[in-house]
mmCIF file of the C-alpha atoms, coordinates in Angstrom:
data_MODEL
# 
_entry.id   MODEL 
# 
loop_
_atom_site.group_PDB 
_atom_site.id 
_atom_site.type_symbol 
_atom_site.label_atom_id 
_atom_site.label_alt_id 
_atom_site.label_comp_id 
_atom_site.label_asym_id 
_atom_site.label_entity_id 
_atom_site.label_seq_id 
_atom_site.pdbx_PDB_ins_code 
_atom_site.Cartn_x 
_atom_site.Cartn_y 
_atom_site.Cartn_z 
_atom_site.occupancy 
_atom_site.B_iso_or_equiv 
_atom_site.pdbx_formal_charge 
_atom_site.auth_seq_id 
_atom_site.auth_comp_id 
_atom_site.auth_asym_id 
_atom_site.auth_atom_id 
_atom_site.pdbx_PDB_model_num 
ATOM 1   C CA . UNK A 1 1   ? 17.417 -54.164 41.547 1.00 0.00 ? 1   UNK A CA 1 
ATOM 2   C CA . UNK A 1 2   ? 20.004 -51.818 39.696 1.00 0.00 ? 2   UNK A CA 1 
ATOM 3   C CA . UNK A 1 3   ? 16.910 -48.889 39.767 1.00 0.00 ? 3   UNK A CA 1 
ATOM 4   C CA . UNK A 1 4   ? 15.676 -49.543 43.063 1.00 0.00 ? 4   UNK A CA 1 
ATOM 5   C CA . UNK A 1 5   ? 19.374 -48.638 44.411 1.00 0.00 ? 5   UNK A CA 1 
ATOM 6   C CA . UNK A 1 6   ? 19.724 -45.773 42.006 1.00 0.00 ? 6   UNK A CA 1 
ATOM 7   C CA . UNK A 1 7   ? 16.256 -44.334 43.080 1.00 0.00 ? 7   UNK A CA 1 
ATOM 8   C CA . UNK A 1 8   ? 17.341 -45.127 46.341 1.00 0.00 ? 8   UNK A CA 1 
ATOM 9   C CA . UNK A 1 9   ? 20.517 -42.881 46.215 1.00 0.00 ? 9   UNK A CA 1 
ATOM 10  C CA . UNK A 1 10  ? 18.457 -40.453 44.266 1.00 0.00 ? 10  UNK A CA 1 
ATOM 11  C CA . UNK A 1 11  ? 16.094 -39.947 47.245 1.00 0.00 ? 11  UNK A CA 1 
ATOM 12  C CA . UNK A 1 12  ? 19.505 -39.977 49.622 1.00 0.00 ? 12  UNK A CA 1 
ATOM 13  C CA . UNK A 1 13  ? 20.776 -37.189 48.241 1.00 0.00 ? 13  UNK A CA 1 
ATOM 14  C CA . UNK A 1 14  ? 17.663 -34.995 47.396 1.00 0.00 ? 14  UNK A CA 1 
ATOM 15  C CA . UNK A 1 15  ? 17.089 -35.684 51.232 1.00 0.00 ? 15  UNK A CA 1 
ATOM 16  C CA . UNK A 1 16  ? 20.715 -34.073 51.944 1.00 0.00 ? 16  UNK A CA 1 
ATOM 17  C CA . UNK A 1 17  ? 20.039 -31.004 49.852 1.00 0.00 ? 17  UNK A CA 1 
ATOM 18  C CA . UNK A 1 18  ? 17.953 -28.159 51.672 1.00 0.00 ? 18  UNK A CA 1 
ATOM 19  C CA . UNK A 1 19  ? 17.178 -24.942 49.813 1.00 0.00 ? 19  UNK A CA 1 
ATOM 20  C CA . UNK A 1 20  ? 14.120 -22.396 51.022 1.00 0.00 ? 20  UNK A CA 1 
ATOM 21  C CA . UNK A 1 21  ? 13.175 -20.007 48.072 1.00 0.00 ? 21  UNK A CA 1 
ATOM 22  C CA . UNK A 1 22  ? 10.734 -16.796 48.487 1.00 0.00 ? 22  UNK A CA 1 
ATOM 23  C CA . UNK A 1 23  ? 10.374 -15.249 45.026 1.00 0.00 ? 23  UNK A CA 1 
ATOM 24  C CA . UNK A 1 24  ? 7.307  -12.566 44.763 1.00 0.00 ? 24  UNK A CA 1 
ATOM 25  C CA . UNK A 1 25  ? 6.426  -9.972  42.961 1.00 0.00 ? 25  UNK A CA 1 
ATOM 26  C CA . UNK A 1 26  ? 3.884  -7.311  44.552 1.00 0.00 ? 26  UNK A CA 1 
ATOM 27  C CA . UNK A 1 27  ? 3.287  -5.358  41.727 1.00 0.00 ? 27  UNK A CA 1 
ATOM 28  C CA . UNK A 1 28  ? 1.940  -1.607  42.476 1.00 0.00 ? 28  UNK A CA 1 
ATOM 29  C CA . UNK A 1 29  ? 1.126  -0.985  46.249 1.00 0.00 ? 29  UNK A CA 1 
ATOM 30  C CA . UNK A 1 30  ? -1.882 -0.408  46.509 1.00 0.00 ? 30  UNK A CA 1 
ATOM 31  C CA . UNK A 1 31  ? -1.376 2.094   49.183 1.00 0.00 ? 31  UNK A CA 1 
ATOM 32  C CA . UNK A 1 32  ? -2.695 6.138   48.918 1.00 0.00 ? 32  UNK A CA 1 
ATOM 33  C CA . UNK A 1 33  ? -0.322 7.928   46.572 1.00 0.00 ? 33  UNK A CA 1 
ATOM 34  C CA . UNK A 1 34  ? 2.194  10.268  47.864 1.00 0.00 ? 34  UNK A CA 1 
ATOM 35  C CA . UNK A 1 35  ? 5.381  12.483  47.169 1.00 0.00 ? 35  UNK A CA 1 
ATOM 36  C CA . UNK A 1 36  ? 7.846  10.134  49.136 1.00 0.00 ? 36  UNK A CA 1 
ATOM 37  C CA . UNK A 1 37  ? 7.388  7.191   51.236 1.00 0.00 ? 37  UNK A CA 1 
ATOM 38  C CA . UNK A 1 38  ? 9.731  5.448   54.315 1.00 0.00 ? 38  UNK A CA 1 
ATOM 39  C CA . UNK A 1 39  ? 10.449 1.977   53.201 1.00 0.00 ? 39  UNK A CA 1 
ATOM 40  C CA . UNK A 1 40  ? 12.868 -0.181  55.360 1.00 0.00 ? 40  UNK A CA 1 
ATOM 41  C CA . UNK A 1 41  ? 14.716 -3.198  54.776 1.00 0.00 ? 41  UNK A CA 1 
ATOM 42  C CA . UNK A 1 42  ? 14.484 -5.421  58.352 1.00 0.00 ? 42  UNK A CA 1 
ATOM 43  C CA . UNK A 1 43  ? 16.294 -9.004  58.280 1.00 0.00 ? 43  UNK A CA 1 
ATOM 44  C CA . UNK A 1 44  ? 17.862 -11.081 60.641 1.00 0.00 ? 44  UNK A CA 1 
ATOM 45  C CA . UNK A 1 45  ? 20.115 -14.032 60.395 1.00 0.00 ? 45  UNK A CA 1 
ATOM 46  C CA . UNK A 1 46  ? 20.266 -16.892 62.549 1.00 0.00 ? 46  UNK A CA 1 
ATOM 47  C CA . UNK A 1 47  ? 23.289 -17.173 64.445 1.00 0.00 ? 47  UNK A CA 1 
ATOM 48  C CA . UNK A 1 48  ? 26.696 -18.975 62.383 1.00 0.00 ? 48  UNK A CA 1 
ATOM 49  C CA . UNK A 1 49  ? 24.670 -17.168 59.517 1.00 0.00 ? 49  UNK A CA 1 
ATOM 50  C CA . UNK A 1 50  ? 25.781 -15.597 56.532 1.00 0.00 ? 50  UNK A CA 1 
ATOM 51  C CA . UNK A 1 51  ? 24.031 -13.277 53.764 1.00 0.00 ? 51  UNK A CA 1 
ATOM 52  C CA . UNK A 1 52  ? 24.380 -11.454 50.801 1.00 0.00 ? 52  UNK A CA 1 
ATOM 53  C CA . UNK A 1 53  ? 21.956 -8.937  50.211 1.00 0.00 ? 53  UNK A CA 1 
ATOM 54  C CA . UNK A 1 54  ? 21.323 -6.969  47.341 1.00 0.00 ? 54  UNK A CA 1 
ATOM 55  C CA . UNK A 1 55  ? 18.709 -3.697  47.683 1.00 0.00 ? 55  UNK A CA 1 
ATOM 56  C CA . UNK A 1 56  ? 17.318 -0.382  46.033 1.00 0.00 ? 56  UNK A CA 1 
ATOM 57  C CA . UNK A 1 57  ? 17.520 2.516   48.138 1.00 0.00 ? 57  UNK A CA 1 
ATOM 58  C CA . UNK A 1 58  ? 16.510 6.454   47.489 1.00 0.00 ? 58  UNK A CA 1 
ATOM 59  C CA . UNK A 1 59  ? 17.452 7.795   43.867 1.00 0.00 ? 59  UNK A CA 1 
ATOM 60  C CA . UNK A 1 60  ? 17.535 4.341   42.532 1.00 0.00 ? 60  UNK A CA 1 
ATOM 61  C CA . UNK A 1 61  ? 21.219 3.616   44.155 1.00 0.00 ? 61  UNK A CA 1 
ATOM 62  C CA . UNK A 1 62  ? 21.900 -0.320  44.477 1.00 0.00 ? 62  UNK A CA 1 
ATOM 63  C CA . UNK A 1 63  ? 23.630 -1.164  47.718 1.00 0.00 ? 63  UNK A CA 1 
ATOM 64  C CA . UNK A 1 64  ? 25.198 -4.634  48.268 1.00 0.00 ? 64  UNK A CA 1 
ATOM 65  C CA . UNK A 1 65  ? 26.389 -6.307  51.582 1.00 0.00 ? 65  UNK A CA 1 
ATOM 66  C CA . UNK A 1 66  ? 28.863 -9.322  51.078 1.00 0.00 ? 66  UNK A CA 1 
ATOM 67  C CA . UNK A 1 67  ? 29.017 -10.819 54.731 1.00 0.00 ? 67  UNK A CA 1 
ATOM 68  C CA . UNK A 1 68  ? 26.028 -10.341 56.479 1.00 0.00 ? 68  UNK A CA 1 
ATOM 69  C CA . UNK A 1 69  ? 24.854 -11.396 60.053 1.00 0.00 ? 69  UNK A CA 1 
ATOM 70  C CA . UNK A 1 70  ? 23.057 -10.821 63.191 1.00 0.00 ? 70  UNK A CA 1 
ATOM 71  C CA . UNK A 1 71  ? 20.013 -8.184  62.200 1.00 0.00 ? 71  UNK A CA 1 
ATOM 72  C CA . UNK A 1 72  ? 20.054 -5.576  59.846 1.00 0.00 ? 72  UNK A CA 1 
ATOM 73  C CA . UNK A 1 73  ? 18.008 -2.324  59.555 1.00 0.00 ? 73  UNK A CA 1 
ATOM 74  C CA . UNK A 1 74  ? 18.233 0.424   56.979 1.00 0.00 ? 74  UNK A CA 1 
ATOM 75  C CA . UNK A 1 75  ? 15.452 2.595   56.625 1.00 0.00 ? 75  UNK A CA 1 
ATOM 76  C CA . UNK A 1 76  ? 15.217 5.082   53.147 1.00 0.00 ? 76  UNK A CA 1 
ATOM 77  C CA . UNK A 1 77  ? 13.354 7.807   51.746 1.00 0.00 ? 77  UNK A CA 1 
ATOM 78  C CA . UNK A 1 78  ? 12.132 6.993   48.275 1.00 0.00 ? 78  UNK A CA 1 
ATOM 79  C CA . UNK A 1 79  ? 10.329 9.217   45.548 1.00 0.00 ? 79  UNK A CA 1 
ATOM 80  C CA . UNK A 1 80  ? 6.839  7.659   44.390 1.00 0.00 ? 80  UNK A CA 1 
ATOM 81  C CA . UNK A 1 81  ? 6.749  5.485   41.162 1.00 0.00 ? 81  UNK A CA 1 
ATOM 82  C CA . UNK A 1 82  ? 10.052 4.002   41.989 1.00 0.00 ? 82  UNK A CA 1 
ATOM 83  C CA . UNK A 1 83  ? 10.425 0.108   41.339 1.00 0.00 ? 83  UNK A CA 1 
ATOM 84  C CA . UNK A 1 84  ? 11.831 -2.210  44.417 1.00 0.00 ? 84  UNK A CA 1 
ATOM 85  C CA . UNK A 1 85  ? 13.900 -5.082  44.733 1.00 0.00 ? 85  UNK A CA 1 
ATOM 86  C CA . UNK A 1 86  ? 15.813 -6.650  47.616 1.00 0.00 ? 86  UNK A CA 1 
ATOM 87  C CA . UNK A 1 87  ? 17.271 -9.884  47.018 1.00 0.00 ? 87  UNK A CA 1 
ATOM 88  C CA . UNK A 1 88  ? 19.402 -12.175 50.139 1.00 0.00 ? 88  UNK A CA 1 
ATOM 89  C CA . UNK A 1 89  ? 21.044 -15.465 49.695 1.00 0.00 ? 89  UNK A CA 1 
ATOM 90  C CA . UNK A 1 90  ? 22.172 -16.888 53.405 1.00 0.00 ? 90  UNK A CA 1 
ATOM 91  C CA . UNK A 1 91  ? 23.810 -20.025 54.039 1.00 0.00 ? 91  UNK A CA 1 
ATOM 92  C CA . UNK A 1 92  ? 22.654 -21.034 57.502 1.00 0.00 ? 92  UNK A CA 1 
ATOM 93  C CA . UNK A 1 93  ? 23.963 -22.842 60.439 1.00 0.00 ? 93  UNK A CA 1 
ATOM 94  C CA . UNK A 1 94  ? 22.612 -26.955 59.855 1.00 0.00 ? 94  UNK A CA 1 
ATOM 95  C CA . UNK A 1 95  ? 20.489 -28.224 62.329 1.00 0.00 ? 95  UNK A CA 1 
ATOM 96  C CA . UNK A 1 96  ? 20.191 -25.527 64.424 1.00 0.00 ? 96  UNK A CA 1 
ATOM 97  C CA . UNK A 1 97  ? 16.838 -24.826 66.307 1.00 0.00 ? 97  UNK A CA 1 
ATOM 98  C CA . UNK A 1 98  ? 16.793 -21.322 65.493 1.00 0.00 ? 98  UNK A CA 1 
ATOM 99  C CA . UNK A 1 99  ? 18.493 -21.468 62.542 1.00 0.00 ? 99  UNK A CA 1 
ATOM 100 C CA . UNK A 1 100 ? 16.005 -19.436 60.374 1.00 0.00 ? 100 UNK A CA 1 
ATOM 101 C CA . UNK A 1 101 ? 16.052 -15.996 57.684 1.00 0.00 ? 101 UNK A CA 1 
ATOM 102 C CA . UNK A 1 102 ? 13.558 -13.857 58.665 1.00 0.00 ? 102 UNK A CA 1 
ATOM 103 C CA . UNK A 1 103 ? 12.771 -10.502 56.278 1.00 0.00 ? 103 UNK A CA 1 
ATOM 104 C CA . UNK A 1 104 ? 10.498 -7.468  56.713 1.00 0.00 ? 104 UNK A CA 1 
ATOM 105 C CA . UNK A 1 105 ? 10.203 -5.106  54.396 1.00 0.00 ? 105 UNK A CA 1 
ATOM 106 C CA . UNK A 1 106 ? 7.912  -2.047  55.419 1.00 0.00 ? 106 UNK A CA 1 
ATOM 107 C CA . UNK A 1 107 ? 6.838  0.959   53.580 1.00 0.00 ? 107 UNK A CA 1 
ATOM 108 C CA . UNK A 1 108 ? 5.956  4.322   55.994 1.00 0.00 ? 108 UNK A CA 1 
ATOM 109 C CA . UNK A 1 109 ? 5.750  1.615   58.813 1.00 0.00 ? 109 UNK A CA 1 
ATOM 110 C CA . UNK A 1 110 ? 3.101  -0.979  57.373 1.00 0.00 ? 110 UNK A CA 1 
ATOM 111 C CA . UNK A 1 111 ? 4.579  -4.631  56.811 1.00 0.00 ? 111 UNK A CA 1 
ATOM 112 C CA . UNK A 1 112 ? 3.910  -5.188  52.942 1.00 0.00 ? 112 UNK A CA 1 
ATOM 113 C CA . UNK A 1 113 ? 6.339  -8.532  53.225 1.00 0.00 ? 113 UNK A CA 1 
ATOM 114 C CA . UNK A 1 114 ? 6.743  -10.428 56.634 1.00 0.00 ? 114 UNK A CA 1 
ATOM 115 C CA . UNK A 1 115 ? 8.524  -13.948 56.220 1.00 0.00 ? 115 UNK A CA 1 
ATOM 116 C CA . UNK A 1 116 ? 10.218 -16.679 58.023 1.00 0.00 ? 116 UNK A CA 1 
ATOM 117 C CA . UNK A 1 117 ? 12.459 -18.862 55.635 1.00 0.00 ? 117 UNK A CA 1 
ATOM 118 C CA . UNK A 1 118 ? 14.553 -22.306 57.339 1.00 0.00 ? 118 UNK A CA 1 
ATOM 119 C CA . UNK A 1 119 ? 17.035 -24.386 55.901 1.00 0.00 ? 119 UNK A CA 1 
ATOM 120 C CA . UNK A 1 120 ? 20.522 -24.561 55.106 1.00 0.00 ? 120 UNK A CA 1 
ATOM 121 C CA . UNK A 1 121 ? 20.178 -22.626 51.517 1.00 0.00 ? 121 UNK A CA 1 
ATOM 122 C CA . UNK A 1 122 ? 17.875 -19.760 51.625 1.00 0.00 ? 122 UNK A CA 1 
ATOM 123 C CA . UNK A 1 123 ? 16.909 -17.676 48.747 1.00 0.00 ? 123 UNK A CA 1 
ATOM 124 C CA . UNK A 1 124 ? 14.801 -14.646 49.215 1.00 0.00 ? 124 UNK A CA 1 
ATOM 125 C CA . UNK A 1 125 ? 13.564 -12.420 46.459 1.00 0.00 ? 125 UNK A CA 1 
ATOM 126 C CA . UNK A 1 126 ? 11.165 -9.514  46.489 1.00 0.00 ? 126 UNK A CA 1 
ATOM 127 C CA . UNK A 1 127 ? 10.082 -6.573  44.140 1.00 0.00 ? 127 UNK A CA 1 
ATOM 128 C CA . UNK A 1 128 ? 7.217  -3.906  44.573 1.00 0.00 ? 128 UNK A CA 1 
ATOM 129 C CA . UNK A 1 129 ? 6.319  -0.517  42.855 1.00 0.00 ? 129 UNK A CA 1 
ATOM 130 C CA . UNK A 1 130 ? 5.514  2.422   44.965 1.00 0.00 ? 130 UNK A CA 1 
ATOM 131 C CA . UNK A 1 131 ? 2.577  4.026   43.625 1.00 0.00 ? 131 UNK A CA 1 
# 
């Protein structure tokens, strides 16, 4: 009986806990090679959202934004061989309908990454090479 209720409060809480996680790796684009590409950062956070989002922009410079919500846009010009990363951690609204993460990245205006992430913990990780 003791490890019936224990499983049962097990379950309870694992029920109570809701984290998303994207994690990918693209490896080298296989797009054609060129001097610089346009790669932009899209996301959007679901309203009573908040982020933190880490990225790479042009001449390997790291930018970090503590308190993000609403949409966000930023839009760089990077030198070939250059490796990616753009990390967000959001705490969402609970409940909520529309209470979703969604993250494009795009590189000279083709979507290499297009996702839609729900749930009150979301973790979204992605890294690419330019060619």
């Amino acid at each position: 009986m003791k490890k019936l209720l224990y499983l049962l409060a097990i379950v309870l809480f694992a029920t109570g806990c809701s984290k998303t996680i994207y994690h990918m790796n693209r490896g080298e684009l296989r797009i054609p090679k060129k001097d610089t590409y346009q790669v932009q950062y899209i996301t959007e956070v679901a309203p009573g959202g908040k982020a933190k989002m880490y990225y790479i922009g042009a001449d390997n410079v790291q930018y970090f934004e503590e308190s993000l919500t609403g949409k966000f846009d930023k839009t760089f010009t990077i030198k070939s061989g250059k490796e990616l990363k753009v990390t967000i951690d959001a705490k969402l609204p609970k409940r909520a309908l529309k209470s979703t993460l969604h993250t494009i990245v795009k590189v000279d205006g083709e979507a290499i990454t297009d996702q839609t992430q729900a749930g009150e913990n979301v973790a979204f990780r992605f890294w690419f090479k330019l060619p």
